Short mmCIF file of C-alpha atoms in Angstrom, two decimals:
data_model
loop_
_atom_site.label_atom_id
_atom_site.label_comp_id
_atom_site.label_asym_id
_atom_site.label_seq_id
_atom_site.Cartn_x
_atom_site.Cartn_y
_atom_site.Cartn_z
CA UNK C 1 61.41 108.48 -153.72
CA UNK C 2 60.83 106.80 -150.40
CA UNK C 3 62.42 108.75 -147.58
CA UNK C 4 62.21 108.74 -143.80
CA UNK C 5 60.08 111.89 -143.80
CA UNK C 6 57.15 110.35 -145.67
CA UNK C 7 53.88 109.77 -143.84
CA UNK C 8 53.74 106.01 -144.47
CA UNK C 9 54.44 103.62 -142.92
CA UNK C 10 53.53 105.16 -139.60
CA UNK C 11 54.54 103.91 -136.20
CA UNK C 12 51.89 102.60 -133.85
CA UNK C 13 51.99 105.18 -131.09
CA UNK C 14 49.25 106.16 -128.68
CA UNK C 15 48.91 109.56 -130.35
CA UNK C 16 48.36 108.07 -133.81
CA UNK C 17 45.83 105.55 -132.52
CA UNK C 18 43.97 108.24 -130.56
CA UNK C 19 43.75 110.52 -133.60
CA UNK C 20 42.41 107.71 -135.79
CA UNK C 21 39.82 106.62 -133.20
CA UNK C 22 38.70 110.20 -132.57
CA UNK C 23 38.29 110.76 -136.31
CA UNK C 24 36.22 107.58 -136.69
CA UNK C 25 34.00 108.49 -133.72
CA UNK C 26 33.41 112.05 -134.94
CA UNK C 27 32.57 110.94 -138.47
CA UNK C 28 30.26 108.21 -137.14
CA UNK C 29 28.42 110.60 -134.85
CA UNK C 30 28.09 113.15 -137.64
CA UNK C 31 26.78 110.54 -140.08
CA UNK C 32 24.22 109.18 -137.62
CA UNK C 33 23.08 112.71 -136.71
CA UNK C 34 22.53 113.60 -140.36
CA UNK C 35 20.65 110.35 -140.96
CA UNK C 36 18.45 110.79 -137.88
CA UNK C 37 17.50 114.36 -138.75
CA UNK C 38 16.22 113.22 -142.16
CA UNK C 39 13.76 110.73 -140.67
CA UNK C 40 10.29 112.26 -140.46
CA UNK C 41 7.15 111.15 -138.62
CA UNK C 42 5.49 109.78 -141.76
CA UNK C 43 8.37 107.38 -142.25
CA UNK C 44 8.22 106.27 -138.62
CA UNK C 45 4.45 105.63 -138.67
CA UNK C 46 4.77 103.41 -141.71
#
């Protein structure tokens, strides 16, 4: 059943937007860090 206590749809509040943006930034930084640590010198030299 759809009730008022369900998570969706959410209201656009500053807190919700900040949490979503922070999550995206953290996941992006983590993904780029993992990708950059896997690059070795042989791959860079070509």
